[in-house]
């Protein structure tokens, strides 16, 4: 599926949620996700190479986890991602398949996520990443065949403005942010 995605750091999770509640939108209860992100050898993000995430999803601790394989290719200049996902029955077997295909584990990212569906084609997420301060808001717009990704990108930016979220979009993945925060000596002092 073709998507336009923008992620922003939130100044206040509470204000963001309240702003959406004022227009009768409510987020789901928080749930847990853990991604093991695999990349091909000699991976270069700027070359739109695919990343594969082996995802664990726990929405209810009383029930079994769900596993999914998510393929993502990011096209920065075009302002869209290609994202495909499928449910996986055997997590360990899928991890072995990825290694056999020559993929290597690059990042592990755990998060608590809340989600909200706006209409048929827009999802809004609030993510709390383990190991990072604060919260992130992420808006994803599903694109049809004739939709212009740049127009969708501009619409999402405008949506963030309407919701009083300011700043510049975060272009790094959560894994990249975690990696740079660990390598920054100032972060180790705090």
JSON list of C-alpha atoms in Angstrom, two decimals:
[
{"chain": "A", "resi": 1, "resn": "UNK", "atom": "CA", "xyz": [0.00, 0.00, 0.00]},
{"chain": "A", "resi": 2, "resn": "UNK", "atom": "CA", "xyz": [1.22, 3.49, -0.82]},
{"chain": "A", "resi": 3, "resn": "UNK", "atom": "CA", "xyz": [1.19, 5.88, 2.15]},
{"chain": "A", "resi": 4, "resn": "UNK", "atom": "CA", "xyz": [2.28, 9.38, 3.02]},
{"chain": "A", "resi": 5, "resn": "UNK", "atom": "CA", "xyz": [3.54, 9.49, 6.60]},
{"chain": "A", "resi": 6, "resn": "UNK", "atom": "CA", "xyz": [4.65, 12.36, 8.81]},
{"chain": "A", "resi": 7, "resn": "UNK", "atom": "CA", "xyz": [5.94, 12.03, 12.36]},
{"chain": "A", "resi": 8, "resn": "UNK", "atom": "CA", "xyz": [6.28, 14.96, 14.79]},
{"chain": "A", "resi": 9, "resn": "UNK", "atom": "CA", "xyz": [7.58, 15.23, 18.35]},
{"chain": "A", "resi": 10, "resn": "UNK", "atom": "CA", "xyz": [4.77, 16.33, 20.68]},
{"chain": "A", "resi": 11, "resn": "UNK", "atom": "CA", "xyz": [5.17, 19.13, 23.20]},
{"chain": "A", "resi": 12, "resn": "UNK", "atom": "CA", "xyz": [2.19, 17.77, 25.12]},
{"chain": "A", "resi": 13, "resn": "UNK", "atom": "CA", "xyz": [0.49, 14.41, 24.62]},
{"chain": "A", "resi": 14, "resn": "UNK", "atom": "CA", "xyz": [-2.43, 15.58, 26.78]},
{"chain": "A", "resi": 15, "resn": "UNK", "atom": "CA", "xyz": [-3.06, 18.71, 24.69]},
{"chain": "A", "resi": 16, "resn": "UNK", "atom": "CA", "xyz": [-2.93, 16.67, 21.47]},
{"chain": "A", "resi": 17, "resn": "UNK", "atom": "CA", "xyz": [-5.47, 14.15, 22.77]},
{"chain": "A", "resi": 18, "resn": "UNK", "atom": "CA", "xyz": [-7.76, 16.89, 24.13]},
{"chain": "A", "resi": 19, "resn": "UNK", "atom": "CA", "xyz": [-7.66, 18.76, 20.82]},
{"chain": "A", "resi": 20, "resn": "UNK", "atom": "CA", "xyz": [-8.89, 15.64, 19.00]},
{"chain": "A", "resi": 21, "resn": "UNK", "atom": "CA", "xyz": [-11.49, 14.87, 21.69]},
{"chain": "A", "resi": 22, "resn": "UNK", "atom": "CA", "xyz": [-12.98, 18.34, 21.11]},
{"chain": "A", "resi": 23, "resn": "UNK", "atom": "CA", "xyz": [-13.86, 17.22, 17.59]},
{"chain": "A", "resi": 24, "resn": "UNK", "atom": "CA", "xyz": [-15.19, 13.82, 18.79]},
{"chain": "A", "resi": 25, "resn": "UNK", "atom": "CA", "xyz": [-12.18, 11.63, 18.06]},
{"chain": "A", "resi": 26, "resn": "UNK", "atom": "CA", "xyz": [-10.83, 9.23, 20.66]},
{"chain": "A", "resi": 27, "resn": "UNK", "atom": "CA", "xyz": [-7.68, 7.14, 20.74]},
{"chain": "A", "resi": 28, "resn": "UNK", "atom": "CA", "xyz": [-7.61, 3.43, 21.48]},
{"chain": "A", "resi": 29, "resn": "UNK", "atom": "CA", "xyz": [-6.27, 2.13, 24.75]},
{"chain": "A", "resi": 30, "resn": "UNK", "atom": "CA", "xyz": [-2.46, 1.94, 24.66]},
{"chain": "A", "resi": 31, "resn": "UNK", "atom": "CA", "xyz": [-0.97, -1.32, 23.46]},
{"chain": "A", "resi": 32, "resn": "UNK", "atom": "CA", "xyz": [2.57, -2.63, 23.09]},
{"chain": "A", "resi": 33, "resn": "UNK", "atom": "CA", "xyz": [4.55, -3.19, 19.91]},
{"chain": "A", "resi": 34, "resn": "UNK", "atom": "CA", "xyz": [8.08, -4.46, 19.46]},
{"chain": "A", "resi": 35, "resn": "UNK", "atom": "CA", "xyz": [9.82, -4.27, 16.09]},
{"chain": "A", "resi": 36, "resn": "UNK", "atom": "CA", "xyz": [12.99, -6.07, 15.12]},
{"chain": "A", "resi": 37, "resn": "UNK", "atom": "CA", "xyz": [14.05, -4.18, 12.00]},
{"chain": "A", "resi": 38, "resn": "UNK", "atom": "CA", "xyz": [16.05, -6.13, 9.40]},
{"chain": "A", "resi": 39, "resn": "UNK", "atom": "CA", "xyz": [17.86, -4.54, 6.47]},
{"chain": "A", "resi": 40, "resn": "UNK", "atom": "CA", "xyz": [19.80, -5.96, 3.50]},
{"chain": "A", "resi": 41, "resn": "UNK", "atom": "CA", "xyz": [23.58, -5.89, 3.67]},
{"chain": "A", "resi": 42, "resn": "UNK", "atom": "CA", "xyz": [24.96, -2.53, 2.51]},
{"chain": "A", "resi": 43, "resn": "UNK", "atom": "CA", "xyz": [21.62, -0.93, 3.36]},
{"chain": "A", "resi": 44, "resn": "UNK", "atom": "CA", "xyz": [21.29, 2.72, 2.33]},
{"chain": "A", "resi": 45, "resn": "UNK", "atom": "CA", "xyz": [18.11, 4.50, 3.38]},
{"chain": "A", "resi": 46, "resn": "UNK", "atom": "CA", "xyz": [18.53, 7.16, 0.70]},
{"chain": "A", "resi": 47, "resn": "UNK", "atom": "CA", "xyz": [18.40, 4.45, -1.99]},
{"chain": "A", "resi": 48, "resn": "UNK", "atom": "CA", "xyz": [14.82, 3.45, -1.05]},
{"chain": "A", "resi": 49, "resn": "UNK", "atom": "CA", "xyz": [15.98, -0.03, -0.07]},
{"chain": "A", "resi": 50, "resn": "UNK", "atom": "CA", "xyz": [13.41, -2.16, 1.76]},
{"chain": "A", "resi": 51, "resn": "UNK", "atom": "CA", "xyz": [13.37, -2.64, 5.51]},
{"chain": "A", "resi": 52, "resn": "UNK", "atom": "CA", "xyz": [11.61, -5.64, 6.97]},
{"chain": "A", "resi": 53, "resn": "UNK", "atom": "CA", "xyz": [10.22, -5.49, 10.49]},
{"chain": "A", "resi": 54, "resn": "UNK", "atom": "CA", "xyz": [9.27, -8.55, 12.46]},
{"chain": "A", "resi": 55, "resn": "UNK", "atom": "CA", "xyz": [6.59, -7.05, 14.69]},
{"chain": "A", "resi": 56, "resn": "UNK", "atom": "CA", "xyz": [5.09, -8.31, 17.93]},
{"chain": "A", "resi": 57, "resn": "UNK", "atom": "CA", "xyz": [1.77, -6.75, 18.91]},
{"chain": "A", "resi": 58, "resn": "UNK", "atom": "CA", "xyz": [0.16, -7.18, 22.34]},
{"chain": "A", "resi": 59, "resn": "UNK", "atom": "CA", "xyz": [-3.20, -5.43, 22.59]},
{"chain": "A", "resi": 60, "resn": "UNK", "atom": "CA", "xyz": [-4.46, -7.49, 25.54]},
{"chain": "A", "resi": 61, "resn": "UNK", "atom": "CA", "xyz": [-2.05, -9.13, 28.00]},
{"chain": "A", "resi": 62, "resn": "UNK", "atom": "CA", "xyz": [-4.63, -11.88, 28.59]},
{"chain": "A", "resi": 63, "resn": "UNK", "atom": "CA", "xyz": [-4.46, -12.95, 24.93]},
{"chain": "A", "resi": 64, "resn": "UNK", "atom": "CA", "xyz": [-1.70, -14.26, 22.70]},
{"chain": "A", "resi": 65, "resn": "UNK", "atom": "CA", "xyz": [0.55, -11.81, 20.90]},
{"chain": "A", "resi": 66, "resn": "UNK", "atom": "CA", "xyz": [0.10, -11.24, 17.17]},
{"chain": "A", "resi": 67, "resn": "UNK", "atom": "CA", "xyz": [3.13, -11.36, 14.88]},
{"chain": "A", "resi": 68, "resn": "UNK", "atom": "CA", "xyz": [3.49, -9.57, 11.56]},
{"chain": "A", "resi": 69, "resn": "UNK", "atom": "CA", "xyz": [6.08, -9.06, 8.88]},
{"chain": "A", "resi": 70, "resn": "UNK", "atom": "CA", "xyz": [6.08, -5.46, 7.64]},
{"chain": "A", "resi": 71, "resn": "UNK", "atom": "CA", "xyz": [7.95, -4.39, 4.50]},
{"chain": "A", "resi": 72, "resn": "UNK", "atom": "CA", "xyz": [8.63, -0.68, 4.11]},
{"chain": "A", "resi": 73, "resn": "UNK", "atom": "CA", "xyz": [10.36, 1.27, 1.34]},
{"chain": "A", "resi": 74, "resn": "UNK", "atom": "CA", "xyz": [10.73, 5.01, 1.86]},
{"chain": "A", "resi": 75, "resn": "UNK", "atom": "CA", "xyz": [10.89, 7.46, -1.06]},
{"chain": "A", "resi": 76, "resn": "UNK", "atom": "CA", "xyz": [11.85, 10.80, 0.53]},
{"chain": "A", "resi": 77, "resn": "UNK", "atom": "CA", "xyz": [11.84, 12.87, -2.67]},
{"chain": "A", "resi": 78, "resn": "UNK", "atom": "CA", "xyz": [8.45, 11.52, -3.66]},
{"chain": "A", "resi": 79, "resn": "UNK", "atom": "CA", "xyz": [6.92, 11.95, -0.16]},
{"chain": "A", "resi": 80, "resn": "UNK", "atom": "CA", "xyz": [5.55, 8.42, 0.16]},
{"chain": "A", "resi": 81, "resn": "UNK", "atom": "CA", "xyz": [6.29, 4.95, 1.51]},
{"chain": "A", "resi": 82, "resn": "UNK", "atom": "CA", "xyz": [5.35, 1.56, 0.15]},
{"chain": "A", "resi": 83, "resn": "UNK", "atom": "CA", "xyz": [4.14, -0.53, 3.10]},
{"chain": "A", "resi": 84, "resn": "UNK", "atom": "CA", "xyz": [2.96, -4.13, 3.05]},
{"chain": "A", "resi": 85, "resn": "UNK", "atom": "CA", "xyz": [2.23, -6.33, 6.04]},
{"chain": "A", "resi": 86, "resn": "UNK", "atom": "CA", "xyz": [1.21, -9.92, 6.60]},
{"chain": "A", "resi": 87, "resn": "UNK", "atom": "CA", "xyz": [0.45, -11.95, 9.71]},
{"chain": "A", "resi": 88, "resn": "UNK", "atom": "CA", "xyz": [3.16, -14.45, 10.70]},
{"chain": "A", "resi": 89, "resn": "UNK", "atom": "CA", "xyz": [2.31, -17.67, 12.53]},
{"chain": "A", "resi": 90, "resn": "UNK", "atom": "CA", "xyz": [5.84, -18.72, 13.57]},
{"chain": "A", "resi": 91, "resn": "UNK", "atom": "CA", "xyz": [7.99, -15.80, 14.73]},
{"chain": "A", "resi": 92, "resn": "UNK", "atom": "CA", "xyz": [11.23, -17.79, 15.08]},
{"chain": "A", "resi": 93, "resn": "UNK", "atom": "CA", "xyz": [10.89, -19.40, 11.67]},
{"chain": "A", "resi": 94, "resn": "UNK", "atom": "CA", "xyz": [10.33, -16.02, 10.03]},
{"chain": "A", "resi": 95, "resn": "UNK", "atom": "CA", "xyz": [13.41, -14.56, 11.76]},
{"chain": "A", "resi": 96, "resn": "UNK", "atom": "CA", "xyz": [15.49, -17.48, 10.43]},
{"chain": "A", "resi": 97, "resn": "UNK", "atom": "CA", "xyz": [14.11, -16.93, 6.93]},
{"chain": "A", "resi": 98, "resn": "UNK", "atom": "CA", "xyz": [15.13, -13.25, 7.07]},
{"chain": "A", "resi": 99, "resn": "UNK", "atom": "CA", "xyz": [18.67, -14.19, 8.12]},
{"chain": "A", "resi": 100, "resn": "UNK", "atom": "CA", "xyz": [18.85, -16.81, 5.34]},
{"chain": "A", "resi": 101, "resn": "UNK", "atom": "CA", "xyz": [17.78, -14.18, 2.81]},
{"chain": "A", "resi": 102, "resn": "UNK", "atom": "CA", "xyz": [20.81, -12.12, 3.82]},
{"chain": "A", "resi": 103, "resn": "UNK", "atom": "CA", "xyz": [19.01, -9.55, 5.96]},
{"chain": "A", "resi": 104, "resn": "UNK", "atom": "CA", "xyz": [20.67, -8.41, 9.17]},
{"chain": "A", "resi": 105, "resn": "UNK", "atom": "CA", "xyz": [19.12, -7.09, 12.37]},
{"chain": "A", "resi": 106, "resn": "UNK", "atom": "CA", "xyz": [19.67, -3.32, 12.52]},
{"chain": "A", "resi": 107, "resn": "UNK", "atom": "CA", "xyz": [17.37, -2.01, 15.27]},
{"chain": "A", "resi": 108, "resn": "UNK", "atom": "CA", "xyz": [14.98, -3.14, 17.97]},
{"chain": "A", "resi": 109, "resn": "UNK", "atom": "CA", "xyz": [12.25, -0.68, 18.90]},
{"chain": "A", "resi": 110, "resn": "UNK", "atom": "CA", "xyz": [9.65, -1.11, 21.63]},
{"chain": "A", "resi": 111, "resn": "UNK", "atom": "CA", "xyz": [6.77, 1.29, 21.94]},
{"chain": "A", "resi": 112, "resn": "UNK", "atom": "CA", "xyz": [3.43, 1.88, 23.56]},
{"chain": "A", "resi": 113, "resn": "UNK", "atom": "CA", "xyz": [1.02, 2.99, 20.88]},
{"chain": "A", "resi": 114, "resn": "UNK", "atom": "CA", "xyz": [-2.41, 4.58, 20.84]},
{"chain": "A", "resi": 115, "resn": "UNK", "atom": "CA", "xyz": [-4.29, 4.81, 17.57]},
{"chain": "A", "resi": 116, "resn": "UNK", "atom": "CA", "xyz": [-7.18, 6.65, 16.02]},
{"chain": "A", "resi": 117, "resn": "UNK", "atom": "CA", "xyz": [-8.81, 6.17, 12.62]},
{"chain": "A", "resi": 118, "resn": "UNK", "atom": "CA", "xyz": [-10.01, 9.34, 10.85]},
{"chain": "A", "resi": 119, "resn": "UNK", "atom": "CA", "xyz": [-12.25, 8.42, 7.95]},
{"chain": "A", "resi": 120, "resn": "UNK", "atom": "CA", "xyz": [-11.36, 5.61, 5.59]},
{"chain": "A", "resi": 121, "resn": "UNK", "atom": "CA", "xyz": [-7.80, 6.52, 4.77]},
{"chain": "A", "resi": 122, "resn": "UNK", "atom": "CA", "xyz": [-6.10, 8.35, 7.66]},
{"chain": "A", "resi": 123, "resn": "UNK", "atom": "CA", "xyz": [-4.62, 6.88, 10.84]},
{"chain": "A", "resi": 124, "resn": "UNK", "atom": "CA", "xyz": [-3.22, 8.91, 13.72]},
{"chain": "A", "resi": 125, "resn": "UNK", "atom": "CA", "xyz": [-0.85, 7.34, 16.24]},
{"chain": "A", "resi": 126, "resn": "UNK", "atom": "CA", "xyz": [0.74, 8.47, 19.49]},
{"chain": "A", "resi": 127, "resn": "UNK", "atom": "CA", "xyz": [3.95, 6.58, 20.21]},
{"chain": "A", "resi": 128, "resn": "UNK", "atom": "CA", "xyz": [5.97, 6.40, 23.42]},
{"chain": "A", "resi": 129, "resn": "UNK", "atom": "CA", "xyz": [9.30, 4.83, 22.47]},
{"chain": "A", "resi": 130, "resn": "UNK", "atom": "CA", "xyz": [11.14, 2.92, 25.20]},
{"chain": "A", "resi": 131, "resn": "UNK", "atom": "CA", "xyz": [14.46, 4.68, 25.81]},
{"chain": "A", "resi": 132, "resn": "UNK", "atom": "CA", "xyz": [13.40, 8.06, 24.40]},
{"chain": "A", "resi": 133, "resn": "UNK", "atom": "CA", "xyz": [11.89, 11.02, 26.24]},
{"chain": "A", "resi": 134, "resn": "UNK", "atom": "CA", "xyz": [8.50, 12.39, 25.27]},
{"chain": "A", "resi": 135, "resn": "UNK", "atom": "CA", "xyz": [5.89, 11.30, 22.76]},
{"chain": "A", "resi": 136, "resn": "UNK", "atom": "CA", "xyz": [5.61, 11.30, 18.98]},
{"chain": "A", "resi": 137, "resn": "UNK", "atom": "CA", "xyz": [2.52, 11.79, 16.84]},
{"chain": "A", "resi": 138, "resn": "UNK", "atom": "CA", "xyz": [2.39, 10.06, 13.48]},
{"chain": "A", "resi": 139, "resn": "UNK", "atom": "CA", "xyz": [-0.23, 10.62, 10.79]},
{"chain": "A", "resi": 140, "resn": "UNK", "atom": "CA", "xyz": [-0.49, 8.15, 7.91]},
{"chain": "A", "resi": 141, "resn": "UNK", "atom": "CA", "xyz": [-2.61, 8.76, 4.83]},
{"chain": "A", "resi": 142, "resn": "UNK", "atom": "CA", "xyz": [-3.38, 5.84, 2.51]},
{"chain": "A", "resi": 143, "resn": "UNK", "atom": "CA", "xyz": [-2.94, 6.92, -1.10]},
{"chain": "A", "resi": 144, "resn": "UNK", "atom": "CA", "xyz": [-5.08, 5.81, -4.00]},
{"chain": "A", "resi": 145, "resn": "UNK", "atom": "CA", "xyz": [-3.66, 5.28, -7.47]},
{"chain": "A", "resi": 146, "resn": "UNK", "atom": "CA", "xyz": [-4.47, 8.82, -8.59]},
{"chain": "A", "resi": 147, "resn": "UNK", "atom": "CA", "xyz": [-3.62, 10.59, -5.30]},
{"chain": "A", "resi": 148, "resn": "UNK", "atom": "CA", "xyz": [-0.72, 13.02, -5.35]},
{"chain": "A", "resi": 149, "resn": "UNK", "atom": "CA", "xyz": [1.73, 12.23, -2.49]},
{"chain": "A", "resi": 150, "resn": "UNK", "atom": "CA", "xyz": [2.90, 15.86, -2.27]},
{"chain": "A", "resi": 151, "resn": "UNK", "atom": "CA", "xyz": [-0.70, 17.04, -1.81]},
{"chain": "A", "resi": 152, "resn": "UNK", "atom": "CA", "xyz": [-1.23, 14.40, 0.90]},
{"chain": "A", "resi": 153, "resn": "UNK", "atom": "CA", "xyz": [2.03, 15.50, 2.59]},
{"chain": "A", "resi": 154, "resn": "UNK", "atom": "CA", "xyz": [0.86, 19.14, 2.59]},
{"chain": "A", "resi": 155, "resn": "UNK", "atom": "CA", "xyz": [-2.56, 18.09, 3.96]},
{"chain": "A", "resi": 156, "resn": "UNK", "atom": "CA", "xyz": [-0.92, 16.21, 6.84]},
{"chain": "A", "resi": 157, "resn": "UNK", "atom": "CA", "xyz": [1.30, 19.20, 7.65]},
{"chain": "A", "resi": 158, "resn": "UNK", "atom": "CA", "xyz": [-1.81, 21.39, 7.68]},
{"chain": "A", "resi": 159, "resn": "UNK", "atom": "CA", "xyz": [-3.56, 18.89, 9.97]},
{"chain": "A", "resi": 160, "resn": "UNK", "atom": "CA", "xyz": [-0.67, 19.09, 12.43]},
{"chain": "A", "resi": 161, "resn": "UNK", "atom": "CA", "xyz": [-0.94, 22.92, 12.37]},
{"chain": "A", "resi": 162, "resn": "UNK", "atom": "CA", "xyz": [-4.69, 22.76, 13.03]},
{"chain": "A", "resi": 163, "resn": "UNK", "atom": "CA", "xyz": [-3.95, 20.43, 15.97]},
{"chain": "A", "resi": 164, "resn": "UNK", "atom": "CA", "xyz": [-1.39, 22.96, 17.30]},
{"chain": "A", "resi": 165, "resn": "UNK", "atom": "CA", "xyz": [1.62, 20.69, 16.74]},
{"chain": "A", "resi": 166, "resn": "UNK", "atom": "CA", "xyz": [4.53, 22.83, 15.64]},
{"chain": "A", "resi": 167, "resn": "UNK", "atom": "CA", "xyz": [8.06, 22.08, 14.55]},
{"chain": "A", "resi": 168, "resn": "UNK", "atom": "CA", "xyz": [9.57, 20.23, 11.66]},
{"chain": "A", "resi": 169, "resn": "UNK", "atom": "CA", "xyz": [8.72, 16.67, 10.70]},
{"chain": "A", "resi": 170, "resn": "UNK", "atom": "CA", "xyz": [10.97, 13.97, 12.16]},
{"chain": "A", "resi": 171, "resn": "UNK", "atom": "CA", "xyz": [12.49, 12.18, 9.17]},
{"chain": "A", "resi": 172, "resn": "UNK", "atom": "CA", "xyz": [14.55, 9.63, 11.09]},
{"chain": "A", "resi": 173, "resn": "UNK", "atom": "CA", "xyz": [13.07, 6.27, 11.97]},
{"chain": "A", "resi": 174, "resn": "UNK", "atom": "CA", "xyz": [12.60, 5.43, 15.64]},
{"chain": "A", "resi": 175, "resn": "UNK", "atom": "CA", "xyz": [15.54, 3.03, 15.34]},
{"chain": "A", "resi": 176, "resn": "UNK", "atom": "CA", "xyz": [17.77, 5.79, 13.97]},
{"chain": "A", "resi": 177, "resn": "UNK", "atom": "CA", "xyz": [16.72, 8.15, 16.76]},
{"chain": "A", "resi": 178, "resn": "UNK", "atom": "CA", "xyz": [17.46, 5.49, 19.38]},
{"chain": "A", "resi": 179, "resn": "UNK", "atom": "CA", "xyz": [20.85, 4.73, 17.82]},
{"chain": "A", "resi": 180, "resn": "UNK", "atom": "CA", "xyz": [21.89, 8.40, 17.69]},
{"chain": "A", "resi": 181, "resn": "UNK", "atom": "CA", "xyz": [20.70, 8.98, 21.28]},
{"chain": "A", "resi": 182, "resn": "UNK", "atom": "CA", "xyz": [22.86, 6.08, 22.48]},
{"chain": "A", "resi": 183, "resn": "UNK", "atom": "CA", "xyz": [25.92, 7.30, 20.59]},
{"chain": "A", "resi": 184, "resn": "UNK", "atom": "CA", "xyz": [25.60, 10.89, 21.86]},
{"chain": "A", "resi": 185, "resn": "UNK", "atom": "CA", "xyz": [27.78, 11.20, 25.00]},
{"chain": "A", "resi": 186, "resn": "UNK", "atom": "CA", "xyz": [25.57, 14.02, 26.36]},
{"chain": "A", "resi": 187, "resn": "UNK", "atom": "CA", "xyz": [22.60, 11.62, 26.51]},
{"chain": "A", "resi": 188, "resn": "UNK", "atom": "CA", "xyz": [24.57, 9.18, 28.65]},
{"chain": "A", "resi": 189, "resn": "UNK", "atom": "CA", "xyz": [25.20, 11.88, 31.28]},
{"chain": "A", "resi": 190, "resn": "UNK", "atom": "CA", "xyz": [21.50, 12.72, 31.74]}
]
